[in-house]
Coordinates of C-alpha atoms and ligand atoms in Angstrom, one line a residue:
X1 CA 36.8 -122.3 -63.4
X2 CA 34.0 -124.9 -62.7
X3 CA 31.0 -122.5 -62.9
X4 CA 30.7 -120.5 -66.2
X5 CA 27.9 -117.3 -65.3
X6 CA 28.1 -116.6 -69.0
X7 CA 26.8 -113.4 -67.5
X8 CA 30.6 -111.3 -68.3
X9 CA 30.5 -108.2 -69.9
X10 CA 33.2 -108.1 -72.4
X11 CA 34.4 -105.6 -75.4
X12 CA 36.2 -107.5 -78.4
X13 CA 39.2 -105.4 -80.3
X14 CA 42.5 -105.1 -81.7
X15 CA 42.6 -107.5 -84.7
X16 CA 40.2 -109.0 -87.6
X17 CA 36.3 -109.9 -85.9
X18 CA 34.5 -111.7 -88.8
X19 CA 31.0 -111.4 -87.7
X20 CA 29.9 -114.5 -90.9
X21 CA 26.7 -111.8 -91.1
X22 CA 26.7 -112.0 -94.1
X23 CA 28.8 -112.7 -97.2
X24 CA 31.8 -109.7 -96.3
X25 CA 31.5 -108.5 -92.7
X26 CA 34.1 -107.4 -90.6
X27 CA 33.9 -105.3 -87.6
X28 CA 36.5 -103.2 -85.4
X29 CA 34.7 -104.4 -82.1
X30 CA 32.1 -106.2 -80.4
X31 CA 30.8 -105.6 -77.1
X32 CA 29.1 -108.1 -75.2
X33 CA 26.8 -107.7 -72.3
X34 CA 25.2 -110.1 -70.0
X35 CA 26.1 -113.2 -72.0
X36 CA 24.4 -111.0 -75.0
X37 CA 25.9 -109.5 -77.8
X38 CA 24.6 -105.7 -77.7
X39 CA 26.8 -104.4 -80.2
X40 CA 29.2 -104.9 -83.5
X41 CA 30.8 -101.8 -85.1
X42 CA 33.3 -99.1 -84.1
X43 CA 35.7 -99.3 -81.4
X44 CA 35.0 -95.7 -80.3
X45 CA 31.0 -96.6 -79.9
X46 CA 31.7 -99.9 -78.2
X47 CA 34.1 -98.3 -76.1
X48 CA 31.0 -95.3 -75.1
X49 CA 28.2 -98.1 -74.7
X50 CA 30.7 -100.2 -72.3
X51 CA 29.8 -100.7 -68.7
X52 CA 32.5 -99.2 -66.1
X53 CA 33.8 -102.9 -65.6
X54 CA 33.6 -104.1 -69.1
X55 CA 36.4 -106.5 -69.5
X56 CA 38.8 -105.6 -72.6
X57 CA 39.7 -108.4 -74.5
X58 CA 43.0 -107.5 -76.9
X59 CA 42.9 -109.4 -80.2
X60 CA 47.0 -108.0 -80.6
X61 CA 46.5 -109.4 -84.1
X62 CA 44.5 -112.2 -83.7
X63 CA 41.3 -113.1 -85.3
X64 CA 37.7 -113.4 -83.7
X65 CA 34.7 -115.2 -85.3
X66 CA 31.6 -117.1 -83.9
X67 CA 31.7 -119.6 -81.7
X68 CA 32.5 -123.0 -84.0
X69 CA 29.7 -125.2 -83.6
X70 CA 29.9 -129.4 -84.3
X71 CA 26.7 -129.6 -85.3
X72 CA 27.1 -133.7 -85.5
X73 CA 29.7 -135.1 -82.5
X74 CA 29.0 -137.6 -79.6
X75 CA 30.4 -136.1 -76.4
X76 CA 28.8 -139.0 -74.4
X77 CA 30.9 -141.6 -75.9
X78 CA 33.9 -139.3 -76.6
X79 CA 33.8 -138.7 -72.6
X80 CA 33.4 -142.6 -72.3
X81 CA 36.6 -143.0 -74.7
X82 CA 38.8 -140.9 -72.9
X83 CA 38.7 -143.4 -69.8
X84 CA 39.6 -146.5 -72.3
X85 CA 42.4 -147.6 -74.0
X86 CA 43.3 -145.9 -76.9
X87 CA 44.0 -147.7 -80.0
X88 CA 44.1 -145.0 -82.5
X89 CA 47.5 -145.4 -83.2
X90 CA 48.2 -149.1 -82.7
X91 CA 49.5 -150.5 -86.1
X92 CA 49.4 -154.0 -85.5
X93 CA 47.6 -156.6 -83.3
X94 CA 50.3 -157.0 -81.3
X95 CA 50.6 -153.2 -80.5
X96 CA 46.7 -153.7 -79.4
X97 CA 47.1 -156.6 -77.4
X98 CA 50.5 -154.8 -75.6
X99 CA 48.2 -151.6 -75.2
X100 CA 44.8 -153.9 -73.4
X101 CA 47.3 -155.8 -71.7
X102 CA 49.0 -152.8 -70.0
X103 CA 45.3 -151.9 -68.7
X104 CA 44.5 -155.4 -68.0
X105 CA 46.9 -155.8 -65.8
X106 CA 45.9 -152.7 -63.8
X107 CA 42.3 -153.9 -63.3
X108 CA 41.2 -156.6 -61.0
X109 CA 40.1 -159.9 -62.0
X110 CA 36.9 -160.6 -63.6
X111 CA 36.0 -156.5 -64.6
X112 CA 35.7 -155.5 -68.3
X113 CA 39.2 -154.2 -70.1
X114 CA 37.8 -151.6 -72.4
X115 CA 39.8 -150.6 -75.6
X116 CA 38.4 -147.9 -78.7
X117 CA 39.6 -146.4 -81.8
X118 CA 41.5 -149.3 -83.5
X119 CA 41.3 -149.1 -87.2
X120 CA 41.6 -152.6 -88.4
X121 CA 42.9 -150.8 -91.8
X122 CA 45.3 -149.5 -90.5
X123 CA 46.6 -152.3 -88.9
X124 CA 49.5 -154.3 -90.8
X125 CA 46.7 -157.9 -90.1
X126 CA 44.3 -155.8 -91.6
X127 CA 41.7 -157.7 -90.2
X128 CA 39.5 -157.3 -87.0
X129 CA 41.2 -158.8 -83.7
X130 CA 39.3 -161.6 -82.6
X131 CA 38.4 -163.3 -79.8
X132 CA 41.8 -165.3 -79.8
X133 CA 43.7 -162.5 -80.6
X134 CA 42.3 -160.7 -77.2
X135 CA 42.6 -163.8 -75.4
X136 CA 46.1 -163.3 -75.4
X137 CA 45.5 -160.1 -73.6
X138 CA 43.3 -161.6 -70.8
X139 CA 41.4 -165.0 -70.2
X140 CA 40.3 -163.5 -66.9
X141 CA 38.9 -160.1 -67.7
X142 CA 36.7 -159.8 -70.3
X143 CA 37.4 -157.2 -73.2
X144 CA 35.5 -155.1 -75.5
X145 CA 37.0 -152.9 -77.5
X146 CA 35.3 -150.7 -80.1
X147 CA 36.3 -149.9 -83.8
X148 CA 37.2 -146.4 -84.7
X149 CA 33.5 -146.2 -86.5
X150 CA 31.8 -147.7 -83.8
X151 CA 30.2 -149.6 -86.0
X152 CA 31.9 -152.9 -85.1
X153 CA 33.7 -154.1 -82.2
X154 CA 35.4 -157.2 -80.8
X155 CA 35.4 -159.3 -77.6
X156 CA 37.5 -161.9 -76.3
X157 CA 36.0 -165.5 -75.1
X158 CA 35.3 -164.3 -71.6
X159 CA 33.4 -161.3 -73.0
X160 CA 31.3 -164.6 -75.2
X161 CA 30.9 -166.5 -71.8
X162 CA 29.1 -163.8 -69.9
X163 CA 27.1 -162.5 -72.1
X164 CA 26.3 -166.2 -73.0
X165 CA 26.7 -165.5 -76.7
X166 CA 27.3 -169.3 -78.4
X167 CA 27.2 -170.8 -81.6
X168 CA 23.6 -171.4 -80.9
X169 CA 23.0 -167.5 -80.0
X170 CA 21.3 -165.7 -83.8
X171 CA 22.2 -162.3 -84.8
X172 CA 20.3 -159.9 -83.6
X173 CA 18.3 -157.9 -85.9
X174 CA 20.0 -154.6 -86.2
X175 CA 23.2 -156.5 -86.3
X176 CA 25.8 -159.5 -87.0
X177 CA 28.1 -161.8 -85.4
X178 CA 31.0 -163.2 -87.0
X179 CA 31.4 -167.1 -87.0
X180 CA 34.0 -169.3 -87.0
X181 CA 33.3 -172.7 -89.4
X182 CA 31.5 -174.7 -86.7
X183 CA 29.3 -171.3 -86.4
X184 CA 30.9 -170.0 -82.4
X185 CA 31.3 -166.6 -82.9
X186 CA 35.2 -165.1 -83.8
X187 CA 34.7 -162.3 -81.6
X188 CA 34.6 -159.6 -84.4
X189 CA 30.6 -158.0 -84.0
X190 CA 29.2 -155.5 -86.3
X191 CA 26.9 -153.0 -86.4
X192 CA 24.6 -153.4 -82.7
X193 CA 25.7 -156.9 -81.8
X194 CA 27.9 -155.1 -79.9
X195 CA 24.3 -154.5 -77.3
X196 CA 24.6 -158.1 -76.6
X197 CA 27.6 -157.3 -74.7
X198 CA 27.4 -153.3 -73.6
X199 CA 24.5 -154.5 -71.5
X200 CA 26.4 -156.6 -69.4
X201 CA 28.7 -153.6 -68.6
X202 CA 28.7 -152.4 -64.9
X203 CA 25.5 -149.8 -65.1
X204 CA 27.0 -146.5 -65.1
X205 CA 25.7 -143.7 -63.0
X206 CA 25.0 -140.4 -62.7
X207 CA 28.3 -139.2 -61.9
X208 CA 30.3 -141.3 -64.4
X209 CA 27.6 -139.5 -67.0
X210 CA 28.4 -136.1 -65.6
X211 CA 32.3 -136.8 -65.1
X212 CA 32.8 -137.5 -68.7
X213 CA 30.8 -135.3 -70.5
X214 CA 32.5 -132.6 -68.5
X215 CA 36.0 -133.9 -69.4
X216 CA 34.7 -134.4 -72.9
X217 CA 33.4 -130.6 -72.9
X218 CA 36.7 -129.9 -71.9
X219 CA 38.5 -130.4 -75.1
X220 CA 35.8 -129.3 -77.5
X221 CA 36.2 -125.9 -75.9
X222 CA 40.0 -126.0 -76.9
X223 CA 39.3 -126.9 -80.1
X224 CA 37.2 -123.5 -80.7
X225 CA 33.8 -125.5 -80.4
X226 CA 31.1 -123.4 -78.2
X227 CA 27.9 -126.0 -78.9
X228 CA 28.4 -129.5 -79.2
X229 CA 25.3 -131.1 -80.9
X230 CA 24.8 -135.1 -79.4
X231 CA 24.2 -137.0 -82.7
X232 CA 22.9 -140.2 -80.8
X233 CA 22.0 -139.1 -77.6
X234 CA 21.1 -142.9 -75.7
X235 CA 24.4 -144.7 -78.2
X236 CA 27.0 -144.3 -75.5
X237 CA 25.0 -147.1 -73.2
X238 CA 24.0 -144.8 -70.5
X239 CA 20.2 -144.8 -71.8
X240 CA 18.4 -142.5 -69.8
X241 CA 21.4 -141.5 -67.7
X242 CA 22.4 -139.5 -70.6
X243 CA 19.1 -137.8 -70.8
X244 CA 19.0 -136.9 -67.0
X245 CA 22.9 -135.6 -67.7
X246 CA 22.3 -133.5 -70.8
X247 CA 18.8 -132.2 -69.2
X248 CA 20.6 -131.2 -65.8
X249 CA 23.1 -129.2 -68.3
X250 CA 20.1 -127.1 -68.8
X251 CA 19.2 -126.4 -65.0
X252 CA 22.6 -125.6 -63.8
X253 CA 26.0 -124.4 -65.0
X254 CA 28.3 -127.0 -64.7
X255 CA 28.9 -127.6 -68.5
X256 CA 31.8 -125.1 -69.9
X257 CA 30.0 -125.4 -73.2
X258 CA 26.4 -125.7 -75.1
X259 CA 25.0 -128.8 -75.4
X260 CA 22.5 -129.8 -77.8
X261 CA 21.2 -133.4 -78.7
X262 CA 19.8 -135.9 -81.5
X263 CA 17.6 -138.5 -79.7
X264 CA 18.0 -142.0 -80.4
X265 CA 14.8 -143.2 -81.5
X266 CA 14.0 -146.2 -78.9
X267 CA 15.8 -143.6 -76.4
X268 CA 13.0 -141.2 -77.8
X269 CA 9.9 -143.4 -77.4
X270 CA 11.1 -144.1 -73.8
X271 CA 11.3 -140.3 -72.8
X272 CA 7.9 -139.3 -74.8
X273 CA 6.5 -142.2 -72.3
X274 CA 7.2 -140.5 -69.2
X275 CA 11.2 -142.4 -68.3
X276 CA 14.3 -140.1 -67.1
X277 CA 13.5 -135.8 -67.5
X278 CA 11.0 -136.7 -70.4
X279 CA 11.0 -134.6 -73.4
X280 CA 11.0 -131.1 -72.0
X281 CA 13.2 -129.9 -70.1
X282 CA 12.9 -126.2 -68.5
X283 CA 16.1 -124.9 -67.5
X284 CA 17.9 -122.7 -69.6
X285 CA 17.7 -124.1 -73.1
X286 CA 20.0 -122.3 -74.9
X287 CA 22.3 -124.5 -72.6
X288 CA 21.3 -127.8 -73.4
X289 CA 18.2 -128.7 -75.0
X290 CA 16.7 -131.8 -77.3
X291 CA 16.5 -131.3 -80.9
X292 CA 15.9 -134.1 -83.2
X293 CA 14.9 -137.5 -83.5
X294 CA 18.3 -139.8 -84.4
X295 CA 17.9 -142.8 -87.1
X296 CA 19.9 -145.2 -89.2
X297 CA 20.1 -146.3 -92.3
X298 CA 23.4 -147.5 -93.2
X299 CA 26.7 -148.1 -91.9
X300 CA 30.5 -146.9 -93.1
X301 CA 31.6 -147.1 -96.1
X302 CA 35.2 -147.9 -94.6
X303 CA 33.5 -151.1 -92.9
X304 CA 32.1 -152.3 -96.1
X305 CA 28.7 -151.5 -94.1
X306 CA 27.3 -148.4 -95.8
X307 CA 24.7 -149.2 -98.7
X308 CA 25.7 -148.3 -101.8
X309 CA 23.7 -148.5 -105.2
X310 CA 27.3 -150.0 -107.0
X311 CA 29.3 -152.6 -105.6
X312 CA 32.0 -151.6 -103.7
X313 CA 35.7 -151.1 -105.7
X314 CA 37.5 -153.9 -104.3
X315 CA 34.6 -156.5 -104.3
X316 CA 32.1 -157.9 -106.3
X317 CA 29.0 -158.2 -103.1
X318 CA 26.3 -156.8 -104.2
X319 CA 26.2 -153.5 -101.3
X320 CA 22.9 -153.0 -101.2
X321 CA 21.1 -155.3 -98.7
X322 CA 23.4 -153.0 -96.2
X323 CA 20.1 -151.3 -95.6
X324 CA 19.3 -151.3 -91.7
X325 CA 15.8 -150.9 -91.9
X326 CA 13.5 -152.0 -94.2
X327 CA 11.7 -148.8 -96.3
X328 CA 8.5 -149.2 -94.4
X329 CA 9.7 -149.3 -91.2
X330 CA 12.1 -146.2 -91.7
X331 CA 9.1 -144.5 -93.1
X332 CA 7.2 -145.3 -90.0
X333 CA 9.8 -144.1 -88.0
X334 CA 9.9 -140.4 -89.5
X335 CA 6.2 -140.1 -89.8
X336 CA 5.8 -140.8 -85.8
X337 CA 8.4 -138.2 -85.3
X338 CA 6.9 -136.1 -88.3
X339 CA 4.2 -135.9 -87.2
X340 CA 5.0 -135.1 -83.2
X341 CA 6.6 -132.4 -85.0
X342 CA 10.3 -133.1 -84.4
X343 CA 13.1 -132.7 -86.6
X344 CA 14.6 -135.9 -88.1
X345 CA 18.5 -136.8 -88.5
X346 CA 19.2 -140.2 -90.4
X347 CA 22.3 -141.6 -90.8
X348 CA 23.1 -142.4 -94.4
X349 CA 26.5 -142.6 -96.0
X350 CA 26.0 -144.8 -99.2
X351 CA 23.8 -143.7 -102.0
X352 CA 21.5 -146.4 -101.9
X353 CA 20.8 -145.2 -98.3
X354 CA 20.2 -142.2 -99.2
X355 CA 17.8 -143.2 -102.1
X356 CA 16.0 -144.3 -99.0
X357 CA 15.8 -141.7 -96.4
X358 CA 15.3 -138.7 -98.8
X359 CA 12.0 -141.1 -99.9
X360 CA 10.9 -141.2 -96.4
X361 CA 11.0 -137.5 -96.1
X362 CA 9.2 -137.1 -99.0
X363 CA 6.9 -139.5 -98.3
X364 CA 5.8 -137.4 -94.8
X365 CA 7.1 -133.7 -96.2
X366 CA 3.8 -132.8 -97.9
X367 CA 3.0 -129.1 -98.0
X368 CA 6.2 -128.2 -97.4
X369 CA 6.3 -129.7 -93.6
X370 CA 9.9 -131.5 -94.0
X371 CA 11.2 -127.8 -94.9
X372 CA 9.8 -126.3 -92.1
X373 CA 11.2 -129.0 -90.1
X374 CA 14.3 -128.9 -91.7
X375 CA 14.8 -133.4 -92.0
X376 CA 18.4 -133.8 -92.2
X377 CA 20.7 -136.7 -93.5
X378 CA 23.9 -137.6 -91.6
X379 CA 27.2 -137.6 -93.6
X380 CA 25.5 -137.7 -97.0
X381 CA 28.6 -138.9 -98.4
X382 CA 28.2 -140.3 -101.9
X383 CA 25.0 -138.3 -103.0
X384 CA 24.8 -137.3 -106.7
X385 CA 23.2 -134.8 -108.7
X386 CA 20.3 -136.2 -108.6
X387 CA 20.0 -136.5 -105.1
X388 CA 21.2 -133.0 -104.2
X389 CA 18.6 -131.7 -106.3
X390 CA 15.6 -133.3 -104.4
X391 CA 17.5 -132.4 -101.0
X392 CA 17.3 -128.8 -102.7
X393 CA 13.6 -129.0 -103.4
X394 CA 12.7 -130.9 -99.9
X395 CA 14.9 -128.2 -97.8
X396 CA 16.5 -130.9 -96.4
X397 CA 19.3 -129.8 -94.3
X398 CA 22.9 -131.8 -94.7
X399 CA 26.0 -132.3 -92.1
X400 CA 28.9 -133.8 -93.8
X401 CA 31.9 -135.1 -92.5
X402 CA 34.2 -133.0 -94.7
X403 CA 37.5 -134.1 -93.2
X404 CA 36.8 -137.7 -94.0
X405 CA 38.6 -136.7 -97.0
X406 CA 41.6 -136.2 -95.4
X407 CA 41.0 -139.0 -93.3
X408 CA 39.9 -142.2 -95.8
X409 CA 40.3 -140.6 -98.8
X410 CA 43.5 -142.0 -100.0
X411 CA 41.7 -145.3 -98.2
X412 CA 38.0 -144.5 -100.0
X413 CA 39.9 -144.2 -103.8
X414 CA 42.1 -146.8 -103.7
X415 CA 40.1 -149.8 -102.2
X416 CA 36.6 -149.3 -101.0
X417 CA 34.9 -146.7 -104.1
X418 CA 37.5 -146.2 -106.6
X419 CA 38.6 -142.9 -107.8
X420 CA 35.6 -142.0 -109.4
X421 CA 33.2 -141.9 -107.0
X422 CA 35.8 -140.7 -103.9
X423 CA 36.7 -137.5 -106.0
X424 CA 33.0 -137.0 -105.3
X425 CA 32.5 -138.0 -101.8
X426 CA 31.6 -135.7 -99.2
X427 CA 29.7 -132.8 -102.5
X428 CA 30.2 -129.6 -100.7
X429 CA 30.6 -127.8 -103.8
X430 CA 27.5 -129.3 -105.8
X431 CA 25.6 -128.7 -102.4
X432 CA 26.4 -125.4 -102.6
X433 CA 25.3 -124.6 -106.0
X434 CA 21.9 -126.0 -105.1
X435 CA 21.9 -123.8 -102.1
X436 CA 21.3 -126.6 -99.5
X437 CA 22.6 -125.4 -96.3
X438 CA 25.4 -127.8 -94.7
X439 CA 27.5 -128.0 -91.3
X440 CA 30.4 -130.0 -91.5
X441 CA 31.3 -132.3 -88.7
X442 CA 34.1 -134.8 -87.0
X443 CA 32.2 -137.2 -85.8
X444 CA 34.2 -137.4 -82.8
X445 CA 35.1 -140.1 -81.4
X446 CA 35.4 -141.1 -85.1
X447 CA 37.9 -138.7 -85.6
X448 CA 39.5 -136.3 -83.2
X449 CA 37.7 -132.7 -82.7
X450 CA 39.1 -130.5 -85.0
X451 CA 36.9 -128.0 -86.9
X452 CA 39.9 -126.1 -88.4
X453 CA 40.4 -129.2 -90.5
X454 CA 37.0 -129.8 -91.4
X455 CA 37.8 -126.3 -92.9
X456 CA 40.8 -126.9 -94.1
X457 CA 39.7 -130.2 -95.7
X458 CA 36.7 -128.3 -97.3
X459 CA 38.6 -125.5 -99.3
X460 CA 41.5 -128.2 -100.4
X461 CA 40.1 -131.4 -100.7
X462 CA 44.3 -132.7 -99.6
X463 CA 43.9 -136.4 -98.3
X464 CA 46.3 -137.1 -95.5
X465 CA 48.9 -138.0 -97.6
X466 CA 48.9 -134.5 -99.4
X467 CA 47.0 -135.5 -102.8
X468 CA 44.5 -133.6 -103.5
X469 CA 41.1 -135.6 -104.4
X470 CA 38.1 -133.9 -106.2
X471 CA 38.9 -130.4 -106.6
X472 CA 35.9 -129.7 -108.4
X473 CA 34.1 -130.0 -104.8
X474 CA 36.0 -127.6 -103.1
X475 CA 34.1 -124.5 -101.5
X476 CA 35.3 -121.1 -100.4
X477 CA 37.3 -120.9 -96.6
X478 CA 34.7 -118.2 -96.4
X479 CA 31.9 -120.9 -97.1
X480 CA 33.3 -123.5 -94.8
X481 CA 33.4 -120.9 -92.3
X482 CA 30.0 -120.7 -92.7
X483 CA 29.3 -124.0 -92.7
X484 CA 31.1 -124.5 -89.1
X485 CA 29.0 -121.4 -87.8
X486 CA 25.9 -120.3 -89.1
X487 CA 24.6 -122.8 -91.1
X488 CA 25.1 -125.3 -88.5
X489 CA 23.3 -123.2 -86.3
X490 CA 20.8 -123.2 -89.0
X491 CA 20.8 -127.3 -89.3
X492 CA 19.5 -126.7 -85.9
X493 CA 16.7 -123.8 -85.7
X494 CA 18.9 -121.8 -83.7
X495 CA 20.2 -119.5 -86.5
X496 CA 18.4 -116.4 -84.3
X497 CA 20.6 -117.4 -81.6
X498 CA 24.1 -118.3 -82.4
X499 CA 26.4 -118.8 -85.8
X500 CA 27.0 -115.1 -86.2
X501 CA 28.6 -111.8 -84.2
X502 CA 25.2 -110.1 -84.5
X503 CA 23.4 -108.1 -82.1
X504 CA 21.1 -109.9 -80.1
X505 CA 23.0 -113.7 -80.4
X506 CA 25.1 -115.6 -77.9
X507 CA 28.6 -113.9 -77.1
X508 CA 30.0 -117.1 -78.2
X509 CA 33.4 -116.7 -79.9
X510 CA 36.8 -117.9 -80.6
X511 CA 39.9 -116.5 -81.2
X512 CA 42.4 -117.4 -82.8
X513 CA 46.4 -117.3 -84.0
X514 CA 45.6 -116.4 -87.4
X515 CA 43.2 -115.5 -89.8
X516 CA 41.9 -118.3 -91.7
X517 CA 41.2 -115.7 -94.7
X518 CA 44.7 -114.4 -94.6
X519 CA 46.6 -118.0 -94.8
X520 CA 46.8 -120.2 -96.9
X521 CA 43.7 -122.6 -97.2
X522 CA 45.9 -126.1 -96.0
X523 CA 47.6 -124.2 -93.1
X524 CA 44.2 -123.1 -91.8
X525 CA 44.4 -126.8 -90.0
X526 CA 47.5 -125.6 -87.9
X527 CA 46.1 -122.5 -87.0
X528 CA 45.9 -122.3 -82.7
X529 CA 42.8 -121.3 -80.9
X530 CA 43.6 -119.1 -78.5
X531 CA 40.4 -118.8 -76.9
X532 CA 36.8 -119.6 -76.6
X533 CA 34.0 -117.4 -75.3
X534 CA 30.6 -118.8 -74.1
X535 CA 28.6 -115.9 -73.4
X536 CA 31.1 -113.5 -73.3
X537 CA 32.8 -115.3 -70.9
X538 CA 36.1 -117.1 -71.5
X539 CA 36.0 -121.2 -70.8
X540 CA 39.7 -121.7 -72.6
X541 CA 42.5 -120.0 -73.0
X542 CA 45.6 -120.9 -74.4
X543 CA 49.3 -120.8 -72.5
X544 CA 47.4 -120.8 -68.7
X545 CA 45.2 -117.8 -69.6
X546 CA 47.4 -115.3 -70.5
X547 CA 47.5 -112.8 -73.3
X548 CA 44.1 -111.4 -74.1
X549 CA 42.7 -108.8 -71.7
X550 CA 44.3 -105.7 -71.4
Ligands
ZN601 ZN1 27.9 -139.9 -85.7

């Protein structure tokens, strides 16, 4: 199935459809028609309005809803991941010198070893590998290999030597290295140091671009996910490769799923200028099209990077200088988007960064223009009251990474933010009362893709290690249903198109084992999809494709 016509006719029956139209609806069947849904309702009416060769597709018990939508995930550099070394479950530096070493040895001499997804926390050093620590991997090839954020990274000596980095080399702006006493850097990099070595990469090309956002597509579709939004379109170091790949989604059908992306801002300024496909991109957009502007303004919290107004739990540094840019730089930043009229995403996870970027959008947001442009903030992770109530009265729009609490919590109470301020990470609950519409997100790479426990995560607030933290910002499974559908397709104007069963959207569904209503909230993460629709016409199916059509 490498060509997806998204042009099947299909009828949807036989089990619980949950349309997300509105606060209650279910439906007996939905028929779709030309990638179109043309009706929701009875079986019997479906079944008369059906074309002759209308495929029947047999819930048997199984539930139907919208197509889930990641409305902030990185497919370029999730794509890129899945042809390097895995380090997500290395629990040692041993373990991730045994893992490079393995790959190092499989790659000529002198080409880059390239490792992701180590957490150093998780890690019994807990510390960073430096460049000794990869040196015993490889003097020969040099090695970069990513944090799980990807907000730091580390490089072994070679890596140093040709990208000529030296004691003598300064930090960049946007970025740090680490230093040993005599100031030669240690290997570990944070924030965009890391350019000074992804430059000297071998240039990918087209293909590579196209090759691995196709194999990333691949497993969003089997996690239930129909559109994929690109949060940093121009991050994964393909520049305006990743432009010509995403834009070529939009003129022909090689991408299972649809695509959607957040420019990075420099990446931005080069395609307004004329570089790669530009800004607009014909096709079909409801494909692949650009959204948003992509900014930041803070780093992780688990990093010790994110800018927070208190000091963080474990350590007395005052948190705040974490600010990437400097207030009126980011404010220059929105207003040239602004004021070309695009939507604006900025990353902030700390509440000091936020402090910031809600200021910026005020600053441009006059007459109600940020609303109608619906500015969004990235994670939003420790916003208070305070906060939540001017995102209310701006209209901001909010993506939050729900599942971190599963993820860090345990981590975020105990060492980095204390219990006080972790049982109110991630306020889905408080966001909701102020009626700010919010997607939820895995930030994938960051974390694997897995909507169902951003769902989960949101009705139970369970940390990984089954304690529950801040149930007083638990919503609904019916509101984080929401979140994952409609109201992400909301935090991107396509509400009219996609987000709900309703006549006249994309047939974009999934299907799955059991009803995430019917369950109980913490086993919704271990439901299975079953299936995923894209215009009526199905891009996954579980067990080799048997078991839903009649
Ligand atoms: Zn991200």
């Amino acid at each position: 199935m490498t060509v997806h016509s998204f042009r099947d006719s299909c009828l949807i029956h036989g089990g619980p459809i949950h349309t997300m139209a509105d606060d209650r609806s279910q439906a007996e069947a939905v028929l779709i028609k030309d990638g179109v849904i043309d009706y929701v309702g009875s079986l019997r009416e479906a079944r008369r309005r059906a074309p002759k060769d209308t495929a029947s597709v047999n819930l048997k018990g199984r539930t139907a809803l919208p197509g889930f939508i990641e409305s902030h995930t990185h497919p370029f550099a999730f794509g890129k991941a899945l042809e390097q070394v895995d380090c997500r479950h290395c629990r040692s530096i041993d373990d991730i010198v045994a893992a490079l070493r393995e790959r190092a040895e499989a790659t000529p001499e002198g080409e880059w070893v390239l490792g992701c997804t180590y957490d150093d926390m998780l890690l019994a050093e807990r510390r960073h590998p430096t460049r000794q620590d990869l040196d015993r991997v490889s003097e020969r090839h040099p090695i970069l290999l990513m944090h799980i954020s990807v907000h730091a990274a580390a490089v072994n000596t070679q890596a140093l030597r040709i990208a000529g980095v030296t004691a003598d080399t300064p930090d960049p702006g946007d970025g740090r290295l680490e230093r040993e006493a005599d100031g030669t850097p240690n290997g570990v990099l944070w924030e965009w140091a890391q350019k000074l070595f992804t430059r000297h990469l071998p240039a990918p090309t087209a293909d590579d671009m196209r090759r691995q956002l196709r194999n990333a597509s691949n497993q969003y579709i089997a996690a239930g996910v129909t559109s994929a939004v690109e949060a940093a379109l121009g991050l994964a170091g393909g520049g305006t490769l990743e432009a010509d790949a995403a834009a070529l989604a939009a003129q022909e059908p090689w991408l299972p799923l649809r695509l959607g992306v957040a420019i990075t801002h420099p990446l931005w300024q080069e395609l307004k200028a004329g570089s790669g496909p530009g800004l607009e991109w014909g096709g079909d957009p409801q494909r692949s099209r650009p959204l948003a502007v992509k900014l930041f303004q803070d780093g992780s919290i688990q990093l010790g990077t994110a800018a927070l107004r208190e000091p963080y739990y474990r350590q007395s540094e005052d948190a705040r200088h974490h600010l990437i840019w400097a207030q009126t730089e980011l404010m220059s930043f929105v207003q040239e988007a602004h004021t070309a009229g695009w939507q604006v995403w900025t990353h902030a996870n700390g509440d000091y960064a936020i402090d910031s970027v809600i200021n910026a959008y005020a600053t441009v947001g006059g007459n109600g223009t940020a609303r109608r442009l619906r500015h969004r903030i990235e994670h939003c992770q420790l916003a208070n009251d305070e906060q939540l109530d001017r995102i209310a009265q701006l209209g901001l729009g909010v993506s939050f990474f729900a599942a971190h609490v599963w993820q860090w919590g345990d981590r975020h109470r105990d060492v980095f933010i204390g219990p006080e301020r972790a049982s109110r990470m991630d306020p889905l609950r408080s966001a909701q009362r102020r009626g700010i519409r919010f997607g939820l997100h895995n930030d994938t790479p960051v974390t694997p893709i897995d909507p169902l426990l951003s769902i989960s995560t949101a009705a139970t607030r369970l940390t990984s290690s089954g304690e529950q933290l801040g149930e007083d910002e638990t919503v609904s499974v019916r509101h984080a249903l929401r979140a994952m559908t409609l109201d992400s397709a909301w935090l991107a104007h396509e509400e009219n198109e996609k987000g709900s069963l309703e006549v006249g959207k994309l047939g974009d569904v999934v299907i799955l084992g059991a009803d995430p209503l019917e369950v109980s909230p913490d086993e919704i993460r271990r439901i299975p999809v079953e299936a995923t629709l894209v215009g009526g016409t199905p891009v996954y199916l579980r067990q080799n494709g048997g078991g839903i059509y009649d």
